[in-house]
CSV table of C-alpha atoms and ligand atoms in Angstrom, one decimal:
chain,number,residue,atom,x,y,z
A,1,MET,CA,0.0,0.0,0.0
A,2,LYS,CA,1.1,3.5,-0.9
A,3,ILE,CA,1.4,6.5,1.5
A,4,ALA,CA,1.9,10.1,0.2
A,5,PHE,CA,3.8,11.7,3.0
A,6,PHE,CA,3.8,15.6,3.1
A,7,SER,CA,5.9,18.2,4.8
A,8,THR,CA,8.8,15.7,5.1
A,9,GLN,CA,11.8,16.6,7.1
A,10,PRO,CA,15.0,14.5,7.0
A,11,TYR,CA,14.3,13.2,10.5
A,12,ASP,CA,10.8,12.0,9.5
A,13,LYS,CA,12.3,9.8,6.8
A,14,ILE,CA,14.8,8.3,9.3
A,15,PHE,CA,12.2,7.4,11.9
A,16,PHE,CA,9.4,6.3,9.5
A,17,ASP,CA,11.8,4.2,7.3
A,18,ARG,CA,13.1,2.5,10.4
A,19,LEU,CA,9.6,1.6,11.7
A,20,ASN,CA,8.2,0.8,8.3
A,21,VAL,CA,10.4,-2.3,8.0
A,22,SER,CA,7.7,-4.5,9.5
A,23,HIS,CA,4.8,-2.8,7.7
A,24,ARG,CA,6.4,-2.6,4.2
A,25,PHE,CA,4.3,0.3,3.0
A,26,THR,CA,5.5,2.2,0.0
A,27,ILE,CA,6.1,5.7,1.3
A,28,ASP,CA,6.5,8.6,-1.2
A,29,TYR,CA,8.0,11.5,0.7
A,30,TYR,CA,7.3,15.1,-0.4
A,31,GLU,CA,8.9,18.1,1.2
A,32,THR,CA,6.0,20.4,0.2
A,33,HIS,CA,2.9,21.1,2.4
A,34,LEU,CA,-0.3,19.6,1.4
A,35,GLY,CA,-2.8,22.3,0.6
A,36,PRO,CA,-5.1,23.6,-2.2
A,37,HIS,CA,-2.1,24.3,-4.5
A,38,ILE,CA,-1.1,20.6,-4.7
A,39,ALA,CA,-4.1,18.5,-3.7
A,40,HIS,CA,-4.9,17.7,-7.4
A,41,THR,CA,-1.6,16.0,-7.8
A,42,VAL,CA,-2.3,13.4,-5.2
A,43,LYS,CA,-3.1,10.3,-7.3
A,44,ASN,CA,-2.9,6.5,-7.0
A,45,THR,CA,-2.7,6.5,-3.3
A,46,GLU,CA,-5.4,5.8,-0.6
A,47,THR,CA,-3.5,7.4,2.2
A,48,VAL,CA,-2.0,10.8,2.9
A,49,CYS,CA,0.2,11.4,5.9
A,50,VAL,CA,0.3,15.0,7.1
A,51,PHE,CA,1.6,17.3,9.9
A,52,VAL,CA,0.7,20.4,11.8
A,53,ASN,CA,0.9,23.0,9.0
A,54,ASP,CA,-0.6,21.0,6.1
A,55,LYS,CA,-3.9,22.7,5.3
A,56,LEU,CA,-6.8,20.2,4.7
A,57,ASN,CA,-9.8,22.4,4.2
A,58,ALA,CA,-13.1,21.3,2.6
A,59,GLU,CA,-11.8,22.0,-0.9
A,60,VAL,CA,-8.6,19.9,-0.4
A,61,ILE,CA,-10.6,17.1,1.1
A,62,GLU,CA,-13.1,17.1,-1.8
A,63,THR,CA,-10.2,16.9,-4.3
A,64,LEU,CA,-8.5,14.1,-2.3
A,65,SER,CA,-11.7,12.2,-2.1
A,66,ASN,CA,-12.3,12.6,-5.9
A,67,ASN,CA,-8.8,11.2,-6.4
A,68,GLY,CA,-9.4,8.1,-4.3
A,69,VAL,CA,-7.9,9.0,-0.9
A,70,LYS,CA,-9.6,7.1,1.9
A,71,ILE,CA,-7.3,7.8,4.9
A,72,ILE,CA,-5.8,11.0,6.3
A,73,ALA,CA,-3.2,10.1,8.8
A,74,LEU,CA,-2.1,13.0,11.0
A,75,ARG,CA,1.3,12.4,12.6
A,76,CYS,CA,0.5,14.8,15.4
A,77,ALA,CA,-2.0,15.3,18.2
A,78,GLY,CA,-3.7,18.6,17.2
A,79,PHE,CA,-6.1,18.5,14.3
A,80,ASN,CA,-7.3,22.1,13.9
A,81,ASN,CA,-5.8,22.1,10.3
A,82,VAL,CA,-8.2,19.4,9.0
A,83,ASP,CA,-11.9,20.0,8.3
A,84,ILE,CA,-13.1,17.0,10.1
A,85,GLU,CA,-16.8,17.5,9.1
A,86,ALA,CA,-15.8,17.6,5.4
A,87,ALA,CA,-13.8,14.4,5.8
A,88,LYS,CA,-16.9,12.8,7.4
A,89,ARG,CA,-19.0,13.9,4.5
A,90,TYR,CA,-16.7,12.2,2.0
A,91,GLY,CA,-16.3,9.1,4.1
A,92,ILE,CA,-12.5,9.6,4.6
A,93,LYS,CA,-11.1,8.1,7.8
A,94,VAL,CA,-9.0,10.6,9.7
A,95,CYS,CA,-6.6,9.4,12.4
A,96,ARG,CA,-4.0,11.1,14.6
A,97,VAL,CA,-1.4,10.3,17.3
A,98,PRO,CA,-3.4,11.3,20.4
A,99,ALA,CA,-0.5,10.9,22.8
A,100,TYR,CA,3.2,10.7,22.1
A,101,SER,CA,5.4,11.6,25.0
A,102,PRO,CA,3.4,14.5,26.5
A,103,GLU,CA,6.5,14.9,28.7
A,104,ALA,CA,8.4,16.0,25.6
A,105,VAL,CA,6.2,19.1,25.2
A,106,ALA,CA,5.8,19.7,29.0
A,107,GLU,CA,9.6,19.6,29.5
A,108,HIS,CA,10.2,22.0,26.6
A,109,THR,CA,7.7,24.4,28.1
A,110,VAL,CA,9.6,24.3,31.4
A,111,ALA,CA,12.9,24.7,29.5
A,112,MET,CA,11.6,27.9,27.9
A,113,LEU,CA,10.4,29.2,31.3
A,114,LEU,CA,13.7,28.5,33.0
A,115,THR,CA,15.7,29.9,30.1
A,116,MET,CA,13.7,33.1,30.2
A,117,ASN,CA,13.3,33.4,34.0
A,118,ARG,CA,17.1,32.9,34.7
A,119,LYS,CA,18.2,34.6,31.4
A,120,ILE,CA,20.3,31.5,30.5
A,121,HIS,CA,20.2,32.5,26.8
A,122,LYS,CA,21.9,35.8,27.6
A,123,ALA,CA,24.3,34.3,30.1
A,124,TYR,CA,25.4,31.7,27.5
A,125,ASN,CA,26.3,34.4,24.9
A,126,ARG,CA,27.9,36.7,27.5
A,127,VAL,CA,30.3,34.1,29.0
A,128,ARG,CA,31.4,33.1,25.5
A,129,GLU,CA,32.4,36.8,25.0
A,130,GLN,CA,34.4,36.7,28.3
A,131,ASN,CA,31.8,38.9,29.9
A,132,PHE,CA,31.3,37.5,33.4
A,133,SER,CA,29.2,40.4,34.7
A,134,LEU,CA,25.8,39.6,36.3
A,135,ASN,CA,24.2,43.0,35.6
A,136,GLY,CA,20.9,42.5,33.8
A,137,LEU,CA,20.7,38.7,34.6
A,138,LEU,CA,18.6,39.0,37.7
A,139,GLY,CA,15.9,36.2,37.8
A,140,SER,CA,13.3,35.2,40.3
A,141,ASN,CA,12.5,31.9,42.2
A,142,LEU,CA,9.7,29.7,40.8
A,143,ALA,CA,9.0,28.2,44.3
A,144,GLY,CA,5.9,29.8,45.7
A,145,LYS,CA,4.7,31.3,42.4
A,146,THR,CA,1.2,30.8,41.1
A,147,VAL,CA,1.2,29.0,37.8
A,148,GLY,CA,-2.0,29.2,35.8
A,149,VAL,CA,-2.7,26.3,33.4
A,150,ILE,CA,-5.4,26.3,30.7
A,151,GLY,CA,-6.0,22.8,29.5
A,152,THR,CA,-5.1,19.9,31.9
A,153,GLY,CA,-5.0,17.0,29.5
A,154,LYS,CA,-2.0,14.9,28.9
A,155,ILE,CA,0.5,17.7,28.3
A,156,GLY,CA,-1.1,20.1,30.9
A,157,LYS,CA,-0.9,17.3,33.5
A,158,ALA,CA,2.8,16.5,32.7
A,159,PHE,CA,3.6,20.2,33.0
A,160,ILE,CA,1.7,20.5,36.3
A,161,ARG,CA,3.6,17.5,37.7
A,162,ILE,CA,6.9,19.3,37.1
A,163,MET,CA,5.7,22.7,38.4
A,164,LEU,CA,4.4,21.1,41.6
A,165,GLY,CA,7.9,19.7,42.0
A,166,PHE,CA,9.3,23.3,41.9
A,167,GLY,CA,6.9,24.2,44.8
A,168,CYS,CA,4.5,26.3,42.7
A,169,LYS,CA,0.8,26.7,43.4
A,170,ILE,CA,-1.4,25.6,40.5
A,171,TRP,CA,-4.6,27.3,39.4
A,172,ALA,CA,-6.1,25.5,36.4
A,173,HIS,CA,-9.0,25.7,34.0
A,174,ASP,CA,-10.3,22.9,31.8
A,175,ILE,CA,-13.8,22.2,30.4
A,176,TYR,CA,-13.4,18.7,31.9
A,177,PRO,CA,-11.6,19.1,35.2
A,178,ASP,CA,-9.6,16.1,36.4
A,179,ASN,CA,-10.2,15.0,40.0
A,180,SER,CA,-6.8,13.3,40.3
A,181,LEU,CA,-5.2,16.7,40.0
A,182,THR,CA,-7.5,18.3,42.7
A,183,GLU,CA,-6.2,15.6,45.1
A,184,GLN,CA,-2.7,16.8,44.3
A,185,GLY,CA,-3.6,20.4,45.4
A,186,VAL,CA,-4.5,21.8,41.9
A,187,GLN,CA,-7.3,24.4,42.2
A,188,TYR,CA,-9.8,24.4,39.3
A,189,VAL,CA,-11.3,27.8,38.7
A,190,SER,CA,-12.8,29.8,35.8
A,191,SER,CA,-10.5,30.7,33.0
A,192,GLU,CA,-10.9,34.4,34.0
A,193,GLN,CA,-9.7,33.6,37.6
A,194,VAL,CA,-6.7,31.7,36.2
A,195,LEU,CA,-5.8,34.7,34.1
A,196,LYS,CA,-6.2,37.1,37.1
A,197,GLU,CA,-4.1,35.0,39.6
A,198,ALA,CA,-1.3,33.6,37.5
A,199,ASP,CA,2.3,34.8,37.8
A,200,ILE,CA,3.1,32.4,35.1
A,201,LEU,CA,0.4,31.3,32.6
A,202,SER,CA,0.8,28.2,30.3
A,203,LEU,CA,-1.6,27.2,27.5
A,204,HIS,CA,-2.2,23.5,27.0
A,205,CYS,CA,-5.6,23.3,25.3
A,206,PRO,CA,-6.2,22.5,21.7
A,207,LEU,CA,-7.2,25.3,19.3
A,208,THR,CA,-10.9,25.3,18.7
A,209,PRO,CA,-13.3,27.9,17.2
A,210,GLU,CA,-14.4,28.7,20.8
A,211,ASN,CA,-10.9,29.5,22.1
A,212,HIS,CA,-9.4,31.2,19.0
A,213,TYR,CA,-7.6,34.3,20.3
A,214,LEU,CA,-8.2,33.3,24.0
A,215,ILE,CA,-5.4,35.7,24.7
A,216,ASN,CA,-6.5,39.1,23.4
A,217,ARG,CA,-6.5,42.7,24.5
A,218,GLN,CA,-9.4,42.2,27.0
A,219,THR,CA,-8.0,39.1,28.6
A,220,ILE,CA,-4.5,40.5,28.7
A,221,ASN,CA,-5.9,43.4,30.7
A,222,LEU,CA,-7.2,40.9,33.3
A,223,MET,CA,-3.7,39.5,33.9
A,224,LYS,CA,-1.2,40.5,36.6
A,225,THR,CA,1.3,43.1,35.4
A,226,GLY,CA,4.5,41.3,34.5
A,227,VAL,CA,2.9,37.9,33.9
A,228,VAL,CA,5.1,35.3,32.1
A,229,LEU,CA,3.0,33.7,29.2
A,230,LEU,CA,3.9,30.3,27.8
A,231,ASN,CA,2.3,28.9,24.7
A,232,THR,CA,3.5,25.5,23.3
A,233,SER,CA,0.0,24.6,22.2
A,234,ARG,CA,-1.2,26.4,19.0
A,235,GLY,CA,-0.5,29.9,17.7
A,236,GLY,CA,-4.1,30.8,17.1
A,237,LEU,CA,-4.7,30.9,20.9
A,238,ILE,CA,-2.9,34.2,21.0
A,239,ASN,CA,-3.8,37.4,19.1
A,240,THR,CA,-0.3,38.5,18.0
A,241,VAL,CA,-1.1,42.2,17.5
A,242,ASP,CA,-2.6,42.3,21.0
A,243,ILE,CA,0.3,40.5,22.6
A,244,ILE,CA,2.8,42.9,21.0
A,245,GLU,CA,0.8,45.7,22.6
A,246,GLY,CA,0.8,43.9,26.0
A,247,LEU,CA,4.6,43.6,25.7
A,248,LYS,CA,5.0,47.3,24.9
A,249,THR,CA,2.9,48.4,27.8
A,250,LYS,CA,4.8,45.8,30.1
A,251,GLN,CA,1.6,44.2,31.1
A,252,ILE,CA,3.2,41.0,29.7
A,253,GLY,CA,6.5,40.5,31.5
A,254,ALA,CA,7.8,37.8,29.2
A,255,LEU,CA,6.6,35.6,26.4
A,256,CYS,CA,7.8,32.1,25.5
A,257,ILE,CA,6.2,30.6,22.4
A,258,ASP,CA,6.9,27.4,20.4
A,259,VAL,CA,3.9,28.1,18.1
A,260,TYR,CA,2.9,31.2,16.1
A,261,GLU,CA,-0.4,31.9,14.3
A,262,GLN,CA,1.4,32.5,10.9
A,263,GLU,CA,4.0,29.7,11.5
A,264,GLU,CA,3.2,27.7,8.3
A,265,LYS,CA,5.0,30.4,6.3
A,266,LEU,CA,8.1,30.3,8.5
A,267,PHE,CA,8.7,27.2,10.7
A,268,PHE,CA,10.5,24.0,9.8
A,269,ARG,CA,12.6,25.9,7.1
A,270,ASP,CA,16.0,27.7,7.0
A,271,LEU,CA,15.1,31.2,6.0
A,272,SER,CA,18.4,32.7,7.2
A,273,SER,CA,19.1,34.3,3.8
A,274,ASN,CA,15.6,35.5,3.1
A,275,ILE,CA,13.8,38.8,3.8
A,276,ILE,CA,11.0,37.9,6.3
A,277,GLN,CA,7.8,39.6,5.2
A,278,ASP,CA,6.0,39.0,8.5
A,279,ASP,CA,6.4,42.2,10.5
A,280,ASN,CA,4.7,40.7,13.6
A,281,ILE,CA,7.2,38.0,14.1
A,282,GLN,CA,10.0,40.4,13.4
A,283,ARG,CA,8.6,42.7,16.1
A,284,LEU,CA,8.3,39.8,18.5
A,285,MET,CA,11.9,38.7,17.9
A,286,SER,CA,13.1,42.2,18.7
A,287,PHE,CA,11.9,42.1,22.3
A,288,PRO,CA,14.5,41.1,24.9
A,289,ASN,CA,11.8,39.3,26.9
A,290,VAL,CA,10.4,37.1,24.1
A,291,LEU,CA,11.8,33.6,23.5
A,292,ILE,CA,10.6,31.8,20.3
A,293,THR,CA,11.3,28.2,19.3
A,294,ALA,CA,10.0,26.9,16.0
A,295,HIS,CA,7.5,24.2,16.9
A,296,GLN,CA,10.2,22.2,18.6
A,297,ALA,CA,8.5,21.1,21.8
A,298,PHE,CA,7.6,17.6,20.4
A,299,PHE,CA,11.1,17.0,19.0
A,300,THR,CA,12.7,14.3,21.1
A,301,GLU,CA,13.9,10.8,20.2
A,302,GLU,CA,11.2,9.2,22.2
A,303,ALA,CA,8.4,11.3,20.7
A,304,LEU,CA,9.6,10.8,17.1
A,305,LYS,CA,9.7,7.0,17.6
A,306,GLU,CA,6.2,6.9,19.0
A,307,ILE,CA,4.8,9.2,16.3
A,308,ALA,CA,6.2,6.9,13.6
A,309,GLU,CA,5.1,3.7,15.4
A,310,ILE,CA,1.5,4.9,16.1
A,311,THR,CA,1.0,6.6,12.7
A,312,LEU,CA,2.0,3.4,10.8
A,313,GLU,CA,-0.1,1.2,13.2
A,314,ASN,CA,-3.1,3.5,12.7
A,315,ILE,CA,-2.8,3.2,8.9
A,316,ALA,CA,-2.3,-0.6,9.0
A,317,LYS,CA,-5.3,-1.1,11.3
A,318,ILE,CA,-7.7,1.2,9.3
A,319,SER,CA,-6.7,-0.3,5.9
A,320,THR,CA,-7.3,-3.8,7.2
A,321,GLU,CA,-10.5,-2.8,9.0
A,322,GLN,CA,-9.1,-3.7,12.4
A,323,MET,CA,-9.3,-0.2,13.9
A,324,ASP,CA,-11.8,0.3,16.7
A,325,ASP,CA,-13.9,3.3,15.8
A,326,ASN,CA,-13.8,4.4,19.5
A,327,SER,CA,-10.0,4.4,19.5
A,328,PRO,CA,-8.6,7.8,20.7
A,329,SER,CA,-6.6,7.8,17.4
A,330,MET,CA,-9.8,8.1,15.3
A,331,LEU,CA,-11.3,11.5,14.5
A,332,THR,CA,-13.9,10.3,11.9
B,401,NAI,P1,-5.4,16.5,25.4
B,401,NAI,O1,-6.5,16.3,24.6
B,401,NAI,O2,-4.9,15.4,26.3
B,401,NAI,O3,-5.7,17.8,26.5
B,401,NAI,C1,-6.3,18.9,26.1
B,401,NAI,C2,-7.1,19.4,27.2
B,401,NAI,O4,-7.7,20.7,26.9
B,401,NAI,C3,-8.3,18.5,27.5
B,401,NAI,O5,-8.4,18.2,28.9
B,401,NAI,C4,-9.6,19.4,27.2
B,401,NAI,O6,-10.7,19.2,28.0
B,401,NAI,C5,-9.0,20.8,27.4
B,401,NAI,N1,-9.7,21.9,26.6
B,401,NAI,C6,-10.2,21.8,25.4
B,401,NAI,N2,-10.8,23.0,25.1
B,401,NAI,C7,-10.6,23.8,26.2
B,401,NAI,C8,-10.9,25.2,26.5
B,401,NAI,N3,-11.5,25.9,25.6
B,401,NAI,N4,-10.5,25.6,27.7
B,401,NAI,C9,-9.9,24.9,28.6
B,401,NAI,N5,-9.5,23.6,28.4
B,401,NAI,C10,-9.9,23.1,27.2
B,401,NAI,O7,-4.2,17.2,24.5
B,401,NAI,P2,-2.7,17.2,24.8
B,401,NAI,O8,-2.0,16.0,24.3
B,401,NAI,O9,-2.5,17.6,26.2
B,401,NAI,O10,-2.2,18.4,23.8
B,401,NAI,C11,-2.7,19.7,24.0
B,401,NAI,C12,-2.3,20.6,22.8
B,401,NAI,O11,-0.9,20.7,22.7
B,401,NAI,C13,-2.7,19.9,21.4
B,401,NAI,O12,-4.0,20.1,21.1
B,401,NAI,C14,-1.7,20.6,20.5
B,401,NAI,O13,-2.3,21.8,20.0
B,401,NAI,C15,-0.5,21.0,21.4
B,401,NAI,N6,0.7,20.2,21.0
B,401,NAI,C16,1.8,21.0,20.7
B,401,NAI,C17,3.0,20.3,20.4
B,401,NAI,C18,4.3,21.1,20.1
B,401,NAI,O14,5.2,20.4,19.6
B,401,NAI,N7,4.3,22.3,20.4
B,401,NAI,C19,3.0,18.8,20.3
B,401,NAI,C20,1.8,18.2,20.7
B,401,NAI,C21,0.7,18.9,21.0
């Protein structure tokens, strides 16, 4: 069986080829994103394998269906980039990797927080220049701080476990609170209360039409002055123009993001010789209290192995009709 594999990076090929030995699928790797510009070229394959920035809107799904595609296999957890209703209409099975090392994302979130809070990125450069001064590197303790968490699913929980270890208080909001966390001292409150109380605020909910621009001018104004905001979830949770304003007024004390609402035009590529046309990311990169990584939080050995393993297993099970429709991997 053939798989058309989009947005391929060299490391994808290494992990998928290694784990495909037992499945023996024919995988055609393409570097390009899957989107309206290319969907018509997908032919003679029942399966497409896609990642976070491939755009599978209703038009793309119709084209894929007309060309015989029966399975869309997401090799990620989030699925905001696929029109699930359209896939259902065309009878296309959509699967994803619901959990691959939530610790990978949680640990990256903490790495960003510690880097920013203790100014490790500045210290690293300084010491290399033989500048051993501490001026400007003052940090603050995490112990005793109130950490607000929006979304306490797999990644949110892993993040909370680490932050409890630092001695932080956790105020959380989720549309489905988790009692096991309450037993560990996590307080569930409204999202408004989380925003008001947090010294550090971390987003771990999926992007949905309801929470698009969850962080905007109004909600920023609710936050404590100097709040540290972390987003390793999805870029669309934050209104970039409003966050720039919040940074300029110093309402936002620091911003650490691994995701960006216009990231599909930038991330996963080397643009070091290009003129970046996106003025918002350029403005963000100019702040001394903004740390950006390019959708890297998932990027560990363990996570890549699990992604390849589960994606290929999903495809094998669907194509042999052995997949349980209630499996957390299945979206349609
Ligand atoms: P999950 O499904 O285990 O947890 C998400 C939680 O968010 C659930 O408990 C759900 O009830 C809650 N939720 C949904 N809508 C909400 C809302 N409006 N307000 C508050 N809570 C809400 O998902 P998981 O595995 O924890 O992943 C979370 C997100 O992390 C993914 O949707 C994805 O966008 C992002 N992610 C980012 C990665 C990266 O490399 N930066 C890698 C993997 C996931």
